[in-house]
CSV table of C-alpha atoms in Angstrom, one decimal:
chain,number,residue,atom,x,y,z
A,1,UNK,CA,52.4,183.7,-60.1
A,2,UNK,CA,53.2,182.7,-56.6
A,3,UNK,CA,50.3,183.4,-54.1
A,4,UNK,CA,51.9,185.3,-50.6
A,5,UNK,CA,50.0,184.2,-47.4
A,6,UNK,CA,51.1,186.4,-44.8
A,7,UNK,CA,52.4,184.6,-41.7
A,8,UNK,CA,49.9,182.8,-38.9
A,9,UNK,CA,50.3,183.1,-35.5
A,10,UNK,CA,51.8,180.2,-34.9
A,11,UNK,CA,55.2,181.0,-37.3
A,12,UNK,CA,54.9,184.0,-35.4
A,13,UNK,CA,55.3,182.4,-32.3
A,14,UNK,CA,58.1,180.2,-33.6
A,15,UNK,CA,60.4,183.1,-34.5
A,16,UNK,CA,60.1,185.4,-31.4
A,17,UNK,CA,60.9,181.8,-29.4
A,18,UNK,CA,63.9,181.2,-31.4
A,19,UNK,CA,64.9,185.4,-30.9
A,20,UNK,CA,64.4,184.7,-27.1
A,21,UNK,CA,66.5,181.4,-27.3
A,22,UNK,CA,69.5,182.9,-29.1
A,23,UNK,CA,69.5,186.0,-27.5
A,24,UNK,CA,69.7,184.4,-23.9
A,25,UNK,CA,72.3,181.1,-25.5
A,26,UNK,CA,74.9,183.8,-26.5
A,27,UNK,CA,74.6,185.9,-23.3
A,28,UNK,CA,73.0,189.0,-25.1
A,29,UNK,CA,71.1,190.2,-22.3
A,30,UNK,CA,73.7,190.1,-20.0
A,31,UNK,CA,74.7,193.8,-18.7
A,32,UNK,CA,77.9,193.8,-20.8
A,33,UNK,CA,78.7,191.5,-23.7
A,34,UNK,CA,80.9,188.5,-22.7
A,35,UNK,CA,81.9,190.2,-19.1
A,36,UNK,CA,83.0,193.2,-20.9
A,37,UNK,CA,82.7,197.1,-20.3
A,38,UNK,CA,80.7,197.1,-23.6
A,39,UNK,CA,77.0,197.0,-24.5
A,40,UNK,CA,76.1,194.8,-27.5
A,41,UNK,CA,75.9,198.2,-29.8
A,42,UNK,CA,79.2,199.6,-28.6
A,43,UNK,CA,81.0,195.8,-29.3
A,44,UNK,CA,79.6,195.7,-33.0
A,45,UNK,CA,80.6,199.2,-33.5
A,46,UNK,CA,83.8,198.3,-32.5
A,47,UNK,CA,84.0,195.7,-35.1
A,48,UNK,CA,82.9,197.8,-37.7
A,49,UNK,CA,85.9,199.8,-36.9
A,50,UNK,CA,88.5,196.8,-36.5
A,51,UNK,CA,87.8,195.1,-40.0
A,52,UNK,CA,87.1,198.7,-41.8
A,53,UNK,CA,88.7,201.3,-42.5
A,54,UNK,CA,88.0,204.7,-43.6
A,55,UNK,CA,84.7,204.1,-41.9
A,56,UNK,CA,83.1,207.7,-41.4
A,57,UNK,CA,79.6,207.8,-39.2
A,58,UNK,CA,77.0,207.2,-41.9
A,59,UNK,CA,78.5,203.7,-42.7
A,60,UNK,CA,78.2,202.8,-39.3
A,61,UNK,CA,74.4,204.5,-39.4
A,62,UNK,CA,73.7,202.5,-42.7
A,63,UNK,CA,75.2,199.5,-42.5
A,64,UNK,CA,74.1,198.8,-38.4
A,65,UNK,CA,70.7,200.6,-38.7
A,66,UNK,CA,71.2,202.8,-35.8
A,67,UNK,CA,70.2,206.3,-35.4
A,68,UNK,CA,72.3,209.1,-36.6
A,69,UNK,CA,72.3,211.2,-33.0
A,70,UNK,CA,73.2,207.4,-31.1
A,71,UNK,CA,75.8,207.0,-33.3
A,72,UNK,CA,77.3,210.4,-32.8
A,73,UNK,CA,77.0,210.2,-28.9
A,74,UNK,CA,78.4,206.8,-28.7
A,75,UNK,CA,81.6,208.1,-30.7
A,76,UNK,CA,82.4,210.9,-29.0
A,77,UNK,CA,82.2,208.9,-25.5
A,78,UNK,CA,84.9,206.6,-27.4
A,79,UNK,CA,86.8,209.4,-28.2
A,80,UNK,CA,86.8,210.5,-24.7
A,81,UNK,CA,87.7,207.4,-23.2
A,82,UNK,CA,90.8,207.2,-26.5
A,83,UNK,CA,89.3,204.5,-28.2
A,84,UNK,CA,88.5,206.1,-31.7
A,85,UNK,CA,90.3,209.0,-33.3
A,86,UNK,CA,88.8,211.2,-36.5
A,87,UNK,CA,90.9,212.2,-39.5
A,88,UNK,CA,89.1,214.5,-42.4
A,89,UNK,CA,88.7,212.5,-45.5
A,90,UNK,CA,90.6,213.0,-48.3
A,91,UNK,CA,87.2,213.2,-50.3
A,92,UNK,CA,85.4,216.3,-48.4
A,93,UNK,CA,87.2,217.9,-45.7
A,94,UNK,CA,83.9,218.6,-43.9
A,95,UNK,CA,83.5,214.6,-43.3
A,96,UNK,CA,86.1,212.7,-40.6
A,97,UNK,CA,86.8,209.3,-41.0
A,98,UNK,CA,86.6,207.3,-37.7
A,99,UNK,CA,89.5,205.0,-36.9
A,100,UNK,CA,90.4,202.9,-33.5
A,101,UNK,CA,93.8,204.4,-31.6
A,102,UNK,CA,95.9,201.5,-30.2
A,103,UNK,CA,93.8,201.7,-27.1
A,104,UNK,CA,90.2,200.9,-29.0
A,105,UNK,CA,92.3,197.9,-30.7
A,106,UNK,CA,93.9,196.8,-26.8
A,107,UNK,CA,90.5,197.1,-25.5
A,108,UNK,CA,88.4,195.2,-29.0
A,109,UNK,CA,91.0,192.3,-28.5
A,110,UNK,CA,90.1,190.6,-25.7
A,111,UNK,CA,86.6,190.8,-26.4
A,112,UNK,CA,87.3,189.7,-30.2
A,113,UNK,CA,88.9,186.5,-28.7
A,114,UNK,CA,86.4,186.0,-26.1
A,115,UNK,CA,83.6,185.9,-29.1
A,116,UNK,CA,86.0,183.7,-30.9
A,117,UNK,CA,86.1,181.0,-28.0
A,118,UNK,CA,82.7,181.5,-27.5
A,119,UNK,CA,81.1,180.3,-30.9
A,120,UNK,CA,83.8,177.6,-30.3
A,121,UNK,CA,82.6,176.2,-27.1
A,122,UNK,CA,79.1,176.2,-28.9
A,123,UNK,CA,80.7,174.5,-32.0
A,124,UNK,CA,82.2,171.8,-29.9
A,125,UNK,CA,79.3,170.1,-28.3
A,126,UNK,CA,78.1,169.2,-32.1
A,127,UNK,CA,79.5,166.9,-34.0
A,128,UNK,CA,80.7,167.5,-37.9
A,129,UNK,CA,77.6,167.2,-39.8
A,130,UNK,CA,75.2,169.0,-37.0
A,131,UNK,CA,78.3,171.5,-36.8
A,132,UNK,CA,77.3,171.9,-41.3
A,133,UNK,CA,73.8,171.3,-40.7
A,134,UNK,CA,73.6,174.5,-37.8
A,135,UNK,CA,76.3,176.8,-40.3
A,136,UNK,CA,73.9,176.3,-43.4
A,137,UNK,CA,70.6,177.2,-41.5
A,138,UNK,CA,72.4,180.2,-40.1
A,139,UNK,CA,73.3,181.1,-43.7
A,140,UNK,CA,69.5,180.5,-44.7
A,141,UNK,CA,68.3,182.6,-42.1
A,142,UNK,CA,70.8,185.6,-43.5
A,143,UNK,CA,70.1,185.3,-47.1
A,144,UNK,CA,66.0,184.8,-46.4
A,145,UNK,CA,65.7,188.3,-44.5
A,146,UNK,CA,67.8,189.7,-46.6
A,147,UNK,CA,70.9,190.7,-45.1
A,148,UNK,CA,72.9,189.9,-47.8
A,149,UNK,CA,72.5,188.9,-51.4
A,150,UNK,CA,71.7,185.2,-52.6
A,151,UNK,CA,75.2,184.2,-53.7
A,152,UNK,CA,76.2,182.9,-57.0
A,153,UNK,CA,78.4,179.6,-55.3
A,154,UNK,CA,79.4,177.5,-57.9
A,155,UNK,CA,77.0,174.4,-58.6
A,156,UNK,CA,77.8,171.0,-59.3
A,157,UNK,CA,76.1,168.5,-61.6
A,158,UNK,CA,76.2,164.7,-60.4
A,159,UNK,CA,75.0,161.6,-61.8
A,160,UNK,CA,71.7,160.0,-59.7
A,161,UNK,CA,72.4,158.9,-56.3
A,162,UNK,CA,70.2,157.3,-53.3
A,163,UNK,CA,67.7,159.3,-51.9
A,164,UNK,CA,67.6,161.7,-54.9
A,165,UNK,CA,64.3,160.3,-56.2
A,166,UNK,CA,62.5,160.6,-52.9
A,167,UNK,CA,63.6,164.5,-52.5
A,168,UNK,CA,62.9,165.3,-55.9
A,169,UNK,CA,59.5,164.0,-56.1
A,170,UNK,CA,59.0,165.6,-52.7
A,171,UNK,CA,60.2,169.4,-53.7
A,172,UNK,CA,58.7,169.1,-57.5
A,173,UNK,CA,55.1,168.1,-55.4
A,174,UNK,CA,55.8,171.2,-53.0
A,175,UNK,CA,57.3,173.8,-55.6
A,176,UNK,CA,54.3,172.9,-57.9
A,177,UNK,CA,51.4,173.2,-55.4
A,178,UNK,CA,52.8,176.4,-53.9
A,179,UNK,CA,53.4,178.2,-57.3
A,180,UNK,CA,50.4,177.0,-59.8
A,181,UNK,CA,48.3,175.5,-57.3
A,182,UNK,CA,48.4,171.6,-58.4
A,183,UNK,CA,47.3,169.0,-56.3
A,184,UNK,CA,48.5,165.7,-55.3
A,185,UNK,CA,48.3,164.1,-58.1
A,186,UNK,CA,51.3,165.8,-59.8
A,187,UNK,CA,53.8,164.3,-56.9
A,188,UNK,CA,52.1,160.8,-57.5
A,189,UNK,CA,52.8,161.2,-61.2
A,190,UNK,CA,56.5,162.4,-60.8
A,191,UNK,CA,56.9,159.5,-58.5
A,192,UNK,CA,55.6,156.9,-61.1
A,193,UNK,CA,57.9,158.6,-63.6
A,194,UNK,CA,61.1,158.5,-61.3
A,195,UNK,CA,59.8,154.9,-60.0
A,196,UNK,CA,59.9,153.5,-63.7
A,197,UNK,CA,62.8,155.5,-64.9
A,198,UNK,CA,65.2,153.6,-61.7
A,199,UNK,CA,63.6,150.4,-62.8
A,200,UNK,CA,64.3,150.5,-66.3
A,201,UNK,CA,67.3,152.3,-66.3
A,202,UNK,CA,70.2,151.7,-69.1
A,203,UNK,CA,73.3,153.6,-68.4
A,204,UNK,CA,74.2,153.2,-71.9
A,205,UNK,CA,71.3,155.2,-72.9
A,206,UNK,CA,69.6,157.4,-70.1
A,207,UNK,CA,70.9,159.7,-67.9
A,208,UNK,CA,69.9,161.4,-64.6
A,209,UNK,CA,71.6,164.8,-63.2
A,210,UNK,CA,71.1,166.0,-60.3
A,211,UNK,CA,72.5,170.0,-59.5
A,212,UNK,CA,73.5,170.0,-56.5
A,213,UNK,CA,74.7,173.1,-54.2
A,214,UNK,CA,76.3,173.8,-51.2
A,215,UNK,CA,75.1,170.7,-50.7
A,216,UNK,CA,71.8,170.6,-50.6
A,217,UNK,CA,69.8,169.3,-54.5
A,218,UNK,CA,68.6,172.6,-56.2
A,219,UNK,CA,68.0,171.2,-59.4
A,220,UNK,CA,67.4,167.7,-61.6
A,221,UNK,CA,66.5,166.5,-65.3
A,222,UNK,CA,66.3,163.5,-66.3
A,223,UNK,CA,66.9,162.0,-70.0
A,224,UNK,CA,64.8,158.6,-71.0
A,225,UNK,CA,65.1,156.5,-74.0
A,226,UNK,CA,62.0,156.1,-76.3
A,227,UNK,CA,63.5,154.3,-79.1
A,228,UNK,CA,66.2,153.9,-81.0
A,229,UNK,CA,65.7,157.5,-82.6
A,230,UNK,CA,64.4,159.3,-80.3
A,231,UNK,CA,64.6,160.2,-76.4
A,232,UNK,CA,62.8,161.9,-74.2
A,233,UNK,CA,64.1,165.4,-71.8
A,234,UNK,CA,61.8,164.8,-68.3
A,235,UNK,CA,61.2,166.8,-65.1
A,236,UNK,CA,63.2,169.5,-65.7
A,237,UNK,CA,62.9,171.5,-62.1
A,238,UNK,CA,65.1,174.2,-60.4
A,239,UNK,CA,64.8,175.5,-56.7
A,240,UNK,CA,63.4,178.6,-56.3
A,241,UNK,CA,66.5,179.7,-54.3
A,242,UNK,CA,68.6,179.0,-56.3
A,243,UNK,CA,67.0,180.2,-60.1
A,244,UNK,CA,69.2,183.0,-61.8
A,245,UNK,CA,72.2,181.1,-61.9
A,246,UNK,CA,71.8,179.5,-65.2
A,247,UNK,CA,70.7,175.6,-64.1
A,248,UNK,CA,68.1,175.2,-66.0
A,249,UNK,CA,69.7,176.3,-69.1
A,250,UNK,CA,72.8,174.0,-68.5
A,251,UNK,CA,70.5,170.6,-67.2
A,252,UNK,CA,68.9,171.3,-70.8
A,253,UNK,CA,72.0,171.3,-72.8
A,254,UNK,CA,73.6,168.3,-71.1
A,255,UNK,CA,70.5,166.4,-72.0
A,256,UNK,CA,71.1,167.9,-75.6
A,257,UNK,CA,74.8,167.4,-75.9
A,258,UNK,CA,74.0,163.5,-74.3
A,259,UNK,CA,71.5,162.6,-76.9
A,260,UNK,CA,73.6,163.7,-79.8
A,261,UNK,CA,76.5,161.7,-78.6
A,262,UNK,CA,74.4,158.7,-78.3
A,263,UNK,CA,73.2,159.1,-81.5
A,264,UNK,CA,69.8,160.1,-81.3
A,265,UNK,CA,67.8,161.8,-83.8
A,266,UNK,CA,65.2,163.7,-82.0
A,267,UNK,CA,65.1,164.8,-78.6
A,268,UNK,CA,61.1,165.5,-77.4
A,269,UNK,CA,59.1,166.8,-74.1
A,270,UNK,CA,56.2,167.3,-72.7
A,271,UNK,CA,55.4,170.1,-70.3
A,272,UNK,CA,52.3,172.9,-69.7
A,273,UNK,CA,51.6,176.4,-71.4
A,274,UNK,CA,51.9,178.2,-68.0
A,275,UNK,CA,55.2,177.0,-66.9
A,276,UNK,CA,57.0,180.0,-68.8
A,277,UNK,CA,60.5,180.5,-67.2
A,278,UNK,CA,61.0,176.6,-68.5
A,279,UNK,CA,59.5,177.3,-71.5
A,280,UNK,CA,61.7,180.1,-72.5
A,281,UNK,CA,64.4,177.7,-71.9
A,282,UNK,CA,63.6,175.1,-74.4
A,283,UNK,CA,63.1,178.1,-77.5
A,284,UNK,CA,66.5,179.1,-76.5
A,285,UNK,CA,67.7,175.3,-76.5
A,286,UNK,CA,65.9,175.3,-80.3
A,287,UNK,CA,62.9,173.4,-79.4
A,288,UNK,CA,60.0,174.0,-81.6
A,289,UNK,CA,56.7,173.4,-80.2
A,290,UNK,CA,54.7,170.6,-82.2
A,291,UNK,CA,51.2,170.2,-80.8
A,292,UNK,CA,49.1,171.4,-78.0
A,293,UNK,CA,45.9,169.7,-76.7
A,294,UNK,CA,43.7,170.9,-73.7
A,295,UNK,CA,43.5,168.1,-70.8
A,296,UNK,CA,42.5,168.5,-67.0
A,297,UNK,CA,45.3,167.3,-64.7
A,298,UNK,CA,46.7,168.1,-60.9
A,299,UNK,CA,43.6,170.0,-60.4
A,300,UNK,CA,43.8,172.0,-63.2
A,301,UNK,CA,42.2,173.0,-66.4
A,302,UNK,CA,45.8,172.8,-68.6
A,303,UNK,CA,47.3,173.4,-72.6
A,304,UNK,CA,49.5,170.4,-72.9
A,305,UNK,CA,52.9,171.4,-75.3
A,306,UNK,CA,55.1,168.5,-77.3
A,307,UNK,CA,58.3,170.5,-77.9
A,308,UNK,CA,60.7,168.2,-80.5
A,309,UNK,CA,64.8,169.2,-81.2
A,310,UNK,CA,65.7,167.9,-84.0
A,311,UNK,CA,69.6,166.7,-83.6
């Protein structure tokens, strides 16, 4: 169970700074948006109208979390000015759907280009890679609060490259403190692990993969070689952003479908009784569990599990 600790001061702080930044580096409390006739409310409503259609006033209630009687004023000083007709549905006669006449799309199109050169202008003082590290934060920050759902984007799995040890010793250290609670020994161990596992490594017989998406790492297993008969499936871990999307059940079976092509008899691991979600994983993979024994590590009192597959 992950433990919530509700926000300090200080993070507080942080994101009402970064509102007041933003706010004032795209001109939002100018009097009208980008020079324009239009308050920031009437612009996005205007939006909503150009890439919609069919749009009746509840969508634009819902969808830009505005309040019903606003909405209804603003639209009928657009349709007084000619900017917006209403048509009855085709649905329910009693409800008009809300469409921009040729003067609402004259009057959205300079301001549509304006935003355009804008976000461009902004864009241009960065190079490439600030240019991708500034979109993905942006894309963080939506998906985080919730304005739109985590998307399944298609992952990738990669062999080991440098700089993957250091992040994944990092993030297994963080996710594991933050969801069980473990201390720093757990990080120093994964790090002895990974330290050995470059060290020793045989390509012929060992394999690393790293899942990696929109590229950032959100995933890694590694497979090492214990003899001739048997190898071993280690830190198995998935970000928690991107969990759902079936990684952990495809890192598994790539270990699986390595170690029977290299000939291996018994594919093992070693893990804890509380990490459930990879648990659950290995049953369906047809691991069967073969001993338990109580230790205390990472801070913890633990069950220790030795799960074999017999290939």
């Amino acid at each position: 169970m992950t433990i919530h600790h509700p926000p300090g001061k200080e993070r507080i702080d942080t994101v009402r700074a970064f509102n007041r930044f933003y706010t004032r580096q795209i001109g939002l409390l100018d009097e009208g948006l980008l020079k324009s006739p239009f308050s920031l409310t009437e612009a996005r409503v205007l939006y909503e109208l150009a890439h919609h259609d069919g749009l009746v006033a509840s969508d634009l209630v819902r969808d830009l979390g505005l309040d019903a009687g606003y909405v209804s004023r603003l639209l009928k000083k657009f349709e007084e000015r000619g900017l917006v007709e209403r048509a009855a549905t085709e649905a329910d006669a009693r409800r008009s759907s809300i469409a921009l006449t040729q003067a609402g799309r004259d009057a959205f199109a300079p301001l549509n280009k304006d935003s355009h050169a804008q976000v461009q202008a902004l864009l241009d003082k960065l190079p490439p890679a600030s240019q991708d590290r500034l979109v993905k934060a942006m894309g963080t920050v939506q998906r985080l609060l919730g304005d739109q759902p985590e998307p399944r984007v298609p992952y990738v799995l990669r062999p080991m490259q440098v700089g993957d040890i250091g992040w994944v010793t990092r993030r297994q250290g963080l996710i594991y403190a933050q969801d069980y609670g473990w201390d720093e020994t757990y990080e120093a161990l994964v790090a002895e692990i990974l330290a050995e596992f470059v060290r020793k490594f045989d390509p012929k017989w060992e394999r690393a993969w790293i899942a990696e998406r929109e590229g950032e790492v959100v995933g890694s297993v590694f497979l090492v070689r214990k003899s001739d008969a048997v190898a071993k499936l280690r830190l198995l871990y998935v970000e928690p952003s991107a969990r759902g999307l079936g990684i952990g059940k495809r890192l598994v079976d790539e270990c699986i479908g390595f170690a029977r092509a290299k000939g291996y008899r018994t594919l093992t691991l070693w893990t804890n009784d509380i990490l459930v979600s990879a648990r659950r994983i290995y049953q369906a993979a047809g691991f069967e569990l073969a001993e338990e024994e109580r230790h205390h590590s990472f801070g913890k009192d633990l069950v220790g599990q030795t799960w074999n597959l017999e290939l």
